[in-house]
Coordinates of C-alpha atoms and ligand atoms in Angstrom, one line a residue:
M1 CA 0.0 -0.2 0.0
S2 CA 2.3 2.8 -1.3
Q3 CA -0.5 5.0 -2.7
N4 CA 0.5 8.0 -0.4
D5 CA 4.5 7.5 -1.1
N6 CA 5.0 11.1 -2.5
L7 CA 2.2 12.9 -0.7
F8 CA 2.4 14.4 2.6
L9 CA -0.2 14.2 4.9
S10 CA -1.1 16.9 7.7
V11 CA -1.0 16.2 11.1
S12 CA -4.8 16.3 11.6
E13 CA -5.3 14.3 8.7
V14 CA -3.4 11.3 10.0
Q15 CA -4.9 11.8 13.4
Q16 CA -8.4 11.5 11.8
R17 CA -7.4 8.6 9.9
I18 CA -6.2 6.7 12.6
I19 CA -9.0 7.5 15.1
N20 CA -11.5 6.7 12.8
D21 CA -10.5 3.0 12.2
I22 CA -10.3 2.4 15.8
K23 CA -12.9 0.6 17.9
A24 CA -12.6 0.2 21.8
I25 CA -11.9 -3.2 23.1
N26 CA -14.4 -5.2 24.4
G27 CA -13.0 -7.0 27.6
T28 CA -14.0 -5.8 30.9
E29 CA -13.0 -6.5 34.6
R30 CA -14.6 -5.7 37.8
V31 CA -12.1 -4.0 40.1
D32 CA -12.2 -2.7 43.7
L33 CA -11.9 1.3 44.1
R34 CA -8.3 1.5 44.8
H35 CA -7.7 -0.5 41.4
A36 CA -10.1 1.7 39.6
L37 CA -7.7 4.8 39.6
D38 CA -7.0 5.8 36.1
R39 CA -8.9 3.0 34.5
I40 CA -11.7 3.4 31.8
L41 CA -15.4 3.2 33.1
A42 CA -17.2 0.5 31.4
E43 CA -20.7 0.8 32.6
D44 CA -22.8 3.8 33.8
V45 CA -23.1 4.5 37.4
I46 CA -26.7 5.3 39.2
A47 CA -27.1 6.8 42.6
T48 CA -29.0 4.0 44.7
F49 CA -29.8 6.9 47.5
D50 CA -29.7 10.5 48.2
T51 CA -26.1 11.9 48.6
P52 CA -25.8 13.5 51.3
P53 CA -28.2 11.2 52.9
C54 CA -29.9 13.7 55.2
D55 CA -29.9 17.5 55.9
N56 CA -27.0 18.6 57.5
S57 CA -25.2 21.4 59.0
G58 CA -22.7 23.6 56.7
M59 CA -21.2 25.4 59.8
D60 CA -20.6 25.0 63.5
G61 CA -23.2 26.9 65.1
Y62 CA -26.7 26.7 66.0
A63 CA -29.8 25.2 64.3
F64 CA -33.1 26.7 64.6
S65 CA -36.5 27.5 62.9
S66 CA -36.5 30.1 60.2
Q67 CA -40.0 31.1 61.5
E68 CA -38.1 32.5 64.6
I69 CA -36.7 35.3 62.3
A70 CA -39.2 38.2 62.4
E71 CA -38.8 41.3 60.3
G72 CA -37.0 44.3 61.9
N73 CA -35.3 42.3 64.8
T74 CA -31.6 42.6 65.1
T75 CA -31.0 39.9 67.4
L76 CA -32.6 36.7 68.5
T77 CA -32.5 35.2 71.9
L78 CA -33.1 31.2 72.0
K79 CA -33.3 28.4 74.6
V80 CA -30.5 25.7 73.8
V81 CA -32.4 22.4 74.2
G82 CA -29.7 20.1 73.1
Q83 CA -27.0 19.2 70.7
S84 CA -26.5 17.7 67.4
F85 CA -22.8 16.2 66.3
A86 CA -21.8 14.6 63.4
G87 CA -22.7 10.8 63.8
H88 CA -24.6 11.5 66.9
S89 CA -27.9 13.3 66.0
Y90 CA -30.3 15.1 68.1
T91 CA -33.4 13.0 68.7
G92 CA -35.4 15.1 70.9
E93 CA -38.1 17.9 70.4
I94 CA -37.4 21.4 69.4
A95 CA -40.0 24.0 70.1
S96 CA -41.0 27.3 69.2
G97 CA -38.2 29.7 70.8
E98 CA -35.5 26.8 70.9
A99 CA -32.4 26.0 69.2
I100 CA -29.8 23.3 69.3
R101 CA -26.0 23.3 69.1
I102 CA -25.0 21.8 65.9
M103 CA -21.6 20.8 64.4
T104 CA -20.6 20.9 60.5
G105 CA -21.9 17.7 58.9
A106 CA -24.4 16.8 61.7
Q107 CA -27.9 16.1 60.9
V108 CA -30.3 18.8 61.0
P109 CA -33.4 17.8 62.8
D110 CA -37.0 18.4 61.0
E111 CA -38.2 20.9 63.3
V112 CA -35.4 23.5 62.2
D113 CA -34.1 24.6 58.9
T114 CA -31.5 27.3 59.5
V115 CA -28.2 27.6 61.2
V116 CA -26.3 30.7 62.2
M117 CA -22.7 30.3 62.7
Q118 CA -20.9 30.2 66.0
E119 CA -19.2 33.6 65.1
H120 CA -22.5 35.5 64.9
T121 CA -23.6 34.2 68.5
E122 CA -23.0 35.1 72.1
K123 CA -23.7 32.8 75.0
P124 CA -24.9 34.5 78.3
D125 CA -25.3 31.2 80.1
D126 CA -25.3 27.6 79.1
N127 CA -28.9 27.4 78.0
T128 CA -29.1 30.8 76.0
V129 CA -27.9 31.6 72.8
V130 CA -28.2 35.1 71.5
I131 CA -27.8 35.5 67.9
T132 CA -26.2 38.8 66.9
T133 CA -26.3 38.5 63.4
I134 CA -29.6 36.7 62.0
P135 CA -28.8 34.7 58.9
K136 CA -31.2 34.5 56.1
A137 CA -33.8 31.7 56.3
F138 CA -32.2 28.1 55.5
A139 CA -28.8 29.5 55.8
N140 CA -25.9 26.8 56.1
V141 CA -28.2 23.8 55.7
R142 CA -27.1 21.3 53.3
K143 CA -30.1 19.6 51.8
A144 CA -30.2 15.8 51.4
G145 CA -29.7 15.0 47.8
D146 CA -27.6 18.2 47.1
D147 CA -25.1 16.3 45.3
L148 CA -27.0 13.1 44.0
T149 CA -30.4 12.0 44.1
T150 CA -31.5 8.5 43.6
G151 CA -31.6 7.2 40.2
Q152 CA -29.3 9.7 39.0
T153 CA -26.4 8.5 36.6
F154 CA -23.3 10.1 38.0
L155 CA -20.5 8.6 36.2
V156 CA -20.5 7.4 32.4
T157 CA -18.8 4.6 30.3
G158 CA -15.6 6.2 29.0
K159 CA -14.9 8.3 32.1
K160 CA -11.2 8.0 33.1
L161 CA -11.6 7.5 36.9
S162 CA -9.9 10.3 38.8
P163 CA -9.3 10.4 42.6
T164 CA -12.4 12.5 42.8
D165 CA -14.3 9.5 41.0
L166 CA -12.9 7.2 43.9
A167 CA -14.7 9.6 46.3
F168 CA -17.8 10.0 44.1
L169 CA -18.1 6.2 44.2
A170 CA -17.3 5.7 47.9
T171 CA -20.2 8.5 48.6
Q172 CA -22.2 5.9 47.1
G173 CA -20.9 3.1 49.1
I174 CA -19.9 1.3 45.8
A175 CA -17.0 -0.9 46.4
E176 CA -16.4 -2.2 43.0
V177 CA -16.9 -1.1 39.5
T178 CA -16.6 -2.5 35.9
V179 CA -13.8 -1.0 33.8
K180 CA -12.3 -2.0 30.5
R181 CA -9.7 -4.4 30.7
K182 CA -6.1 -3.1 30.4
L183 CA -4.7 -2.6 26.8
R184 CA -1.7 -4.8 26.3
V185 CA 0.8 -3.1 24.0
A186 CA 4.1 -4.8 22.8
F187 CA 7.3 -2.8 21.8
F188 CA 10.6 -3.1 20.3
S189 CA 13.4 -1.2 18.7
T190 CA 14.9 -1.9 15.5
G191 CA 18.6 -0.9 14.3
D192 CA 21.8 -2.8 14.4
E193 CA 23.5 0.3 15.9
L194 CA 21.4 -0.1 19.2
R195 CA 22.9 -1.7 22.3
S196 CA 20.8 -2.3 25.4
I197 CA 22.1 -0.8 28.8
G198 CA 24.8 -2.9 30.2
E199 CA 26.1 -3.9 26.9
T200 CA 29.3 -2.3 25.6
L201 CA 29.2 0.4 23.0
G202 CA 31.1 -0.7 19.9
E203 CA 32.1 1.8 17.2
G204 CA 29.4 3.8 16.0
D205 CA 27.0 2.2 18.6
I206 CA 24.1 4.0 20.7
Y207 CA 22.3 3.0 23.5
D208 CA 18.6 2.2 22.5
S209 CA 17.0 5.1 24.5
N210 CA 13.6 4.7 22.7
R211 CA 12.8 1.6 24.6
Y212 CA 12.5 3.7 28.0
S213 CA 10.7 6.7 26.6
I214 CA 7.9 4.3 25.2
Y215 CA 7.7 2.2 28.4
G216 CA 7.3 5.3 30.1
L217 CA 4.7 6.8 27.7
L218 CA 2.7 3.6 27.9
K219 CA 2.8 3.2 31.6
S220 CA 1.6 6.7 32.3
M221 CA -1.6 5.5 30.2
A222 CA -2.2 2.7 32.7
I223 CA -1.3 0.1 29.9
D224 CA 0.3 -3.5 30.3
V225 CA 3.7 -3.3 28.3
V226 CA 5.5 -6.2 26.6
D227 CA 9.2 -4.7 26.2
M228 CA 10.8 -7.0 23.5
G229 CA 13.9 -5.0 23.5
V230 CA 16.3 -4.5 20.2
I231 CA 15.7 -6.6 17.1
R232 CA 18.5 -6.8 14.8
D233 CA 18.0 -5.4 11.4
D234 CA 17.8 -8.6 10.0
R235 CA 14.4 -9.9 8.1
Q236 CA 13.7 -13.0 9.7
A237 CA 14.2 -11.7 13.2
I238 CA 12.0 -8.5 12.2
E239 CA 9.5 -11.1 10.9
E240 CA 9.3 -13.3 14.1
A241 CA 9.1 -10.1 16.1
F242 CA 6.3 -8.5 14.5
K243 CA 4.4 -12.0 14.8
T244 CA 5.1 -12.6 18.2
A245 CA 4.2 -8.9 19.1
A246 CA 0.9 -9.3 17.2
S247 CA 0.1 -12.5 18.6
V248 CA 0.3 -11.4 22.6
A249 CA -0.6 -7.4 22.5
D250 CA -3.7 -5.4 21.3
A251 CA -1.1 -3.0 19.5
V252 CA 2.7 -3.0 18.5
I253 CA 4.7 -0.2 18.7
T254 CA 8.1 0.0 17.0
S255 CA 10.7 2.7 16.4
G256 CA 13.4 3.0 13.8
G257 CA 13.4 1.5 10.4
V258 CA 10.6 3.3 8.6
S259 CA 12.5 6.0 7.2
V260 CA 13.3 6.0 3.5
G261 CA 16.3 4.2 2.7
E262 CA 16.6 1.5 5.3
A263 CA 13.0 0.5 5.3
D264 CA 12.6 -1.7 2.7
F265 CA 12.6 -4.9 4.0
V266 CA 10.8 -3.8 7.1
K267 CA 8.0 -2.3 4.6
E268 CA 8.3 -5.8 2.6
T269 CA 7.9 -8.0 6.0
L270 CA 5.0 -5.5 7.3
E271 CA 3.2 -5.7 4.0
K272 CA 3.5 -9.4 3.8
L273 CA 2.1 -9.5 7.5
G274 CA -0.4 -7.1 7.7
Q275 CA -2.5 -4.0 6.5
I276 CA -0.1 -1.2 6.6
N277 CA 0.0 2.4 5.2
F278 CA 3.2 4.2 5.1
W279 CA 2.8 7.8 5.5
K280 CA 4.9 10.9 5.1
I281 CA 3.6 13.4 7.6
S282 CA 4.2 17.3 7.2
M283 CA 5.5 17.6 10.6
K284 CA 8.9 18.4 12.3
P285 CA 10.1 16.3 14.3
G286 CA 8.5 13.2 12.9
K287 CA 7.7 12.5 9.1
P288 CA 7.6 8.8 8.5
L289 CA 4.9 6.9 10.3
A290 CA 3.7 3.4 9.5
F291 CA 0.4 2.5 10.8
G292 CA -2.2 -0.4 10.1
T293 CA -3.0 -3.8 11.6
I294 CA -1.0 -7.2 11.8
D295 CA -3.7 -9.9 12.5
D296 CA -5.9 -8.4 15.2
S297 CA -3.2 -6.0 16.5
L298 CA -3.0 -2.3 15.7
F299 CA 0.5 -1.4 14.4
F300 CA 2.5 1.9 14.8
G301 CA 5.7 2.2 13.1
L302 CA 7.4 5.4 14.6
P303 CA 10.5 7.1 13.4
G304 CA 13.8 6.2 15.2
N305 CA 14.9 9.5 16.2
P306 CA 14.4 9.8 20.1
V307 CA 12.2 13.3 20.0
S308 CA 10.2 12.1 16.7
V309 CA 9.4 9.0 19.0
I310 CA 7.8 11.0 21.6
A311 CA 6.3 13.8 19.4
T312 CA 4.6 11.0 17.2
F313 CA 3.5 9.2 20.3
Y314 CA 1.5 12.2 21.6
Q315 CA 0.1 13.2 18.5
F316 CA -0.9 9.6 16.8
V317 CA -0.3 6.7 19.4
Q318 CA -1.7 8.2 22.5
P319 CA -5.0 9.4 20.8
A320 CA -5.2 6.0 19.3
L321 CA -4.6 4.1 22.5
K322 CA -7.3 6.0 24.2
R323 CA -9.9 5.4 21.6
M324 CA -8.8 1.6 22.0
K325 CA -8.9 2.0 25.8
G326 CA -12.7 3.3 25.3
Q327 CA -11.7 6.7 26.7
D328 CA -13.8 9.9 25.8
I329 CA -11.4 12.3 25.5
V330 CA -8.8 11.9 22.9
L331 CA -6.9 14.5 21.0
P332 CA -4.3 16.5 23.0
M333 CA -5.7 19.7 24.1
V334 CA -4.2 23.1 22.5
I335 CA -4.1 26.4 24.6
K336 CA -2.7 29.7 23.8
A337 CA 0.4 31.3 25.2
K338 CA 2.6 34.4 24.3
T339 CA 6.0 33.5 23.1
T340 CA 8.6 35.6 24.7
E341 CA 10.9 35.1 22.3
L342 CA 11.7 34.6 18.6
L343 CA 10.5 31.2 17.4
K344 CA 12.5 30.2 14.1
K345 CA 10.6 28.2 11.4
R346 CA 10.8 27.8 7.8
P347 CA 7.3 27.3 6.2
G348 CA 6.7 23.8 5.2
R349 CA 5.5 21.2 7.9
T350 CA 3.9 21.8 11.2
D351 CA 6.5 22.1 14.1
F352 CA 6.4 20.8 17.4
Q353 CA 8.9 22.8 19.0
R354 CA 10.1 21.9 22.5
G355 CA 9.1 24.5 24.8
I356 CA 8.9 25.9 28.3
L357 CA 5.3 27.3 29.3
E358 CA 5.6 29.4 32.2
Q359 CA 2.5 31.5 34.2
S360 CA 4.0 35.3 34.5
D361 CA 3.3 37.2 38.1
T362 CA 0.1 38.7 36.3
G363 CA -1.2 35.5 35.3
E364 CA -0.2 35.6 31.8
L365 CA 0.8 32.2 30.1
T366 CA 4.1 32.6 28.2
V367 CA 6.4 30.3 26.2
R368 CA 9.9 30.1 25.4
N369 CA 12.4 27.9 23.5
A370 CA 13.4 25.0 25.5
G371 CA 16.7 24.8 23.7
T372 CA 18.6 23.3 20.5
Q373 CA 15.4 21.6 18.0
A374 CA 16.7 18.8 16.5
S375 CA 15.1 15.4 16.6
H376 CA 18.1 13.4 18.2
V377 CA 18.7 15.8 20.7
L378 CA 17.0 14.9 24.2
T379 CA 18.5 18.0 26.4
A380 CA 15.6 20.4 24.9
M381 CA 12.9 17.6 25.2
S382 CA 13.9 16.9 28.8
R383 CA 13.6 20.5 29.8
A384 CA 10.5 21.2 28.1
N385 CA 7.4 21.0 29.5
C386 CA 5.4 21.7 26.4
F387 CA 5.0 21.5 22.4
I388 CA 4.7 24.7 20.8
V389 CA 2.5 23.9 17.7
I390 CA 3.5 26.1 14.8
P391 CA 1.1 25.4 11.8
A392 CA 2.8 24.2 8.4
Q393 CA 2.5 27.4 6.3
S394 CA 3.9 29.7 9.1
G395 CA 7.3 31.1 9.0
S396 CA 9.2 32.2 12.0
I397 CA 7.0 33.9 14.8
E398 CA 8.2 37.3 16.3
A399 CA 8.3 37.4 20.2
G400 CA 4.9 38.7 21.6
E401 CA 2.8 36.8 19.4
M402 CA 0.3 34.1 20.5
V403 CA 1.1 30.6 19.8
D404 CA -0.7 27.4 20.3
V405 CA 0.9 25.1 23.1
Q406 CA 0.2 21.4 24.3
A407 CA 1.3 21.0 27.8
F408 CA 2.9 17.9 28.8
E409 CA 1.2 17.8 32.1
G410 CA -2.2 16.3 31.9
L411 CA -1.4 15.4 28.3
L412 CA -0.9 11.9 29.0
G413 CA -3.8 9.9 30.6
Ligands
AMP501 P1 16.1 5.1 11.5 O1 14.6 5.6 11.6 O2 16.1 3.6 12.0 O3 16.7 5.5 10.4 O4 16.6 5.9 12.8 C1 16.5 7.2 12.9 C2 17.6 7.5 13.6 O5 17.4 7.3 15.1 C3 19.0 7.1 13.7 O6 20.0 7.9 14.0 C4 18.9 5.9 14.8 O7 20.4 5.7 15.3 C5 18.2 6.6 15.9 N1 17.6 5.8 16.5 C6 16.6 4.3 16.2 N2 16.1 3.7 16.8 C7 16.7 4.6 18.2 C8 16.6 3.8 19.7 N3 15.9 2.8 20.0 N4 17.1 4.6 20.7 C9 17.8 5.8 20.1 N5 18.0 6.1 18.8 C10 17.4 5.5 18.1
MG502 MG1 17.5 2.2 12.0

């Protein structure tokens, strides 16, 4: 399938082509709350009772009936007949002219509906409270069902469960939820110049670093990884590696070996084993990308350069894997920031420049260059906390202009 050989595709076109093809995996599992963090919900969750379950106080103070509030009065004196503490409700009666002492979270009895904060009261003796600033009727009472009402769907399929969601489920006493099963992704590096850590570097060799970026990128997405290490540039070894990877994983990622020149037998092998598109993408870093299927597995052939791997992972692999996971939000979020320096660029491809995003004293988002912009240089990538995305047709951007930025923090997930 080399119909696109001489055609450059835009980043968004490739994103669409990839995402459109992908369906969420089917498998699910029941997990307890602690294991549900960062997993993708595979059911809609419904409230089986109102939360909070009862009217309760939002303040430490005194609870009384709004009937006591008379127009024109500036103070109100009430008899204190008991107390309601969180976990220890008041069970007696409350008559007209009476109040109870109440603490935050304590049940508000039926006879009363208003709470005055302690700071707005005086206590002439143990049995009397003088309200010095009269609150509005119904003040400081948190109503039953304020948060959730019985029958309400409160978390939906596709939600990535956050720490808040675990708490949200806990408020309903829910101990287990159904989530999508974990994705399993196999990956390997290709290249005769690559050595694994622990091996000695020969002349012209380098260490396989993509193995670790890909590992980290996948782990941050709560994915199970199958690390197959370095596969030599050897027809049979590559073919076997592809077959093994596809048989054990939902998706296979390789780095290296897809650029023009050395790609030929990798390409041949992939064409023999699966349905693969070889794309040239109008982006920098990046450019070559192979995408398709081998048996039932998705396949991503990323470029070899370390920065290109990370850039193409964020733009294409991550959205695809999120889709496969059944997650609702897929594409990286773009925000605007003001560049504080000249950003050099030639018109042609979309640049994903490594940048440092900061917030000025006045709250303005600013961005600057993180260092040398070359696809084999990890220094700037390591320093960066964002990509500055400069459109294909754009040339250099002057200091002071607004630019598109993809922040790394929160980009994965
Ligand atoms: P390739 O796409 O195989 O031509 O590789 C492009 C560049 O990336 C070459 O300089 C490779 O040495 C380098 N490269 C490929 N794979 C890796 C890897 N796993 N770790 C570090 N550099 C790599
Ligand atoms: Mg290579």
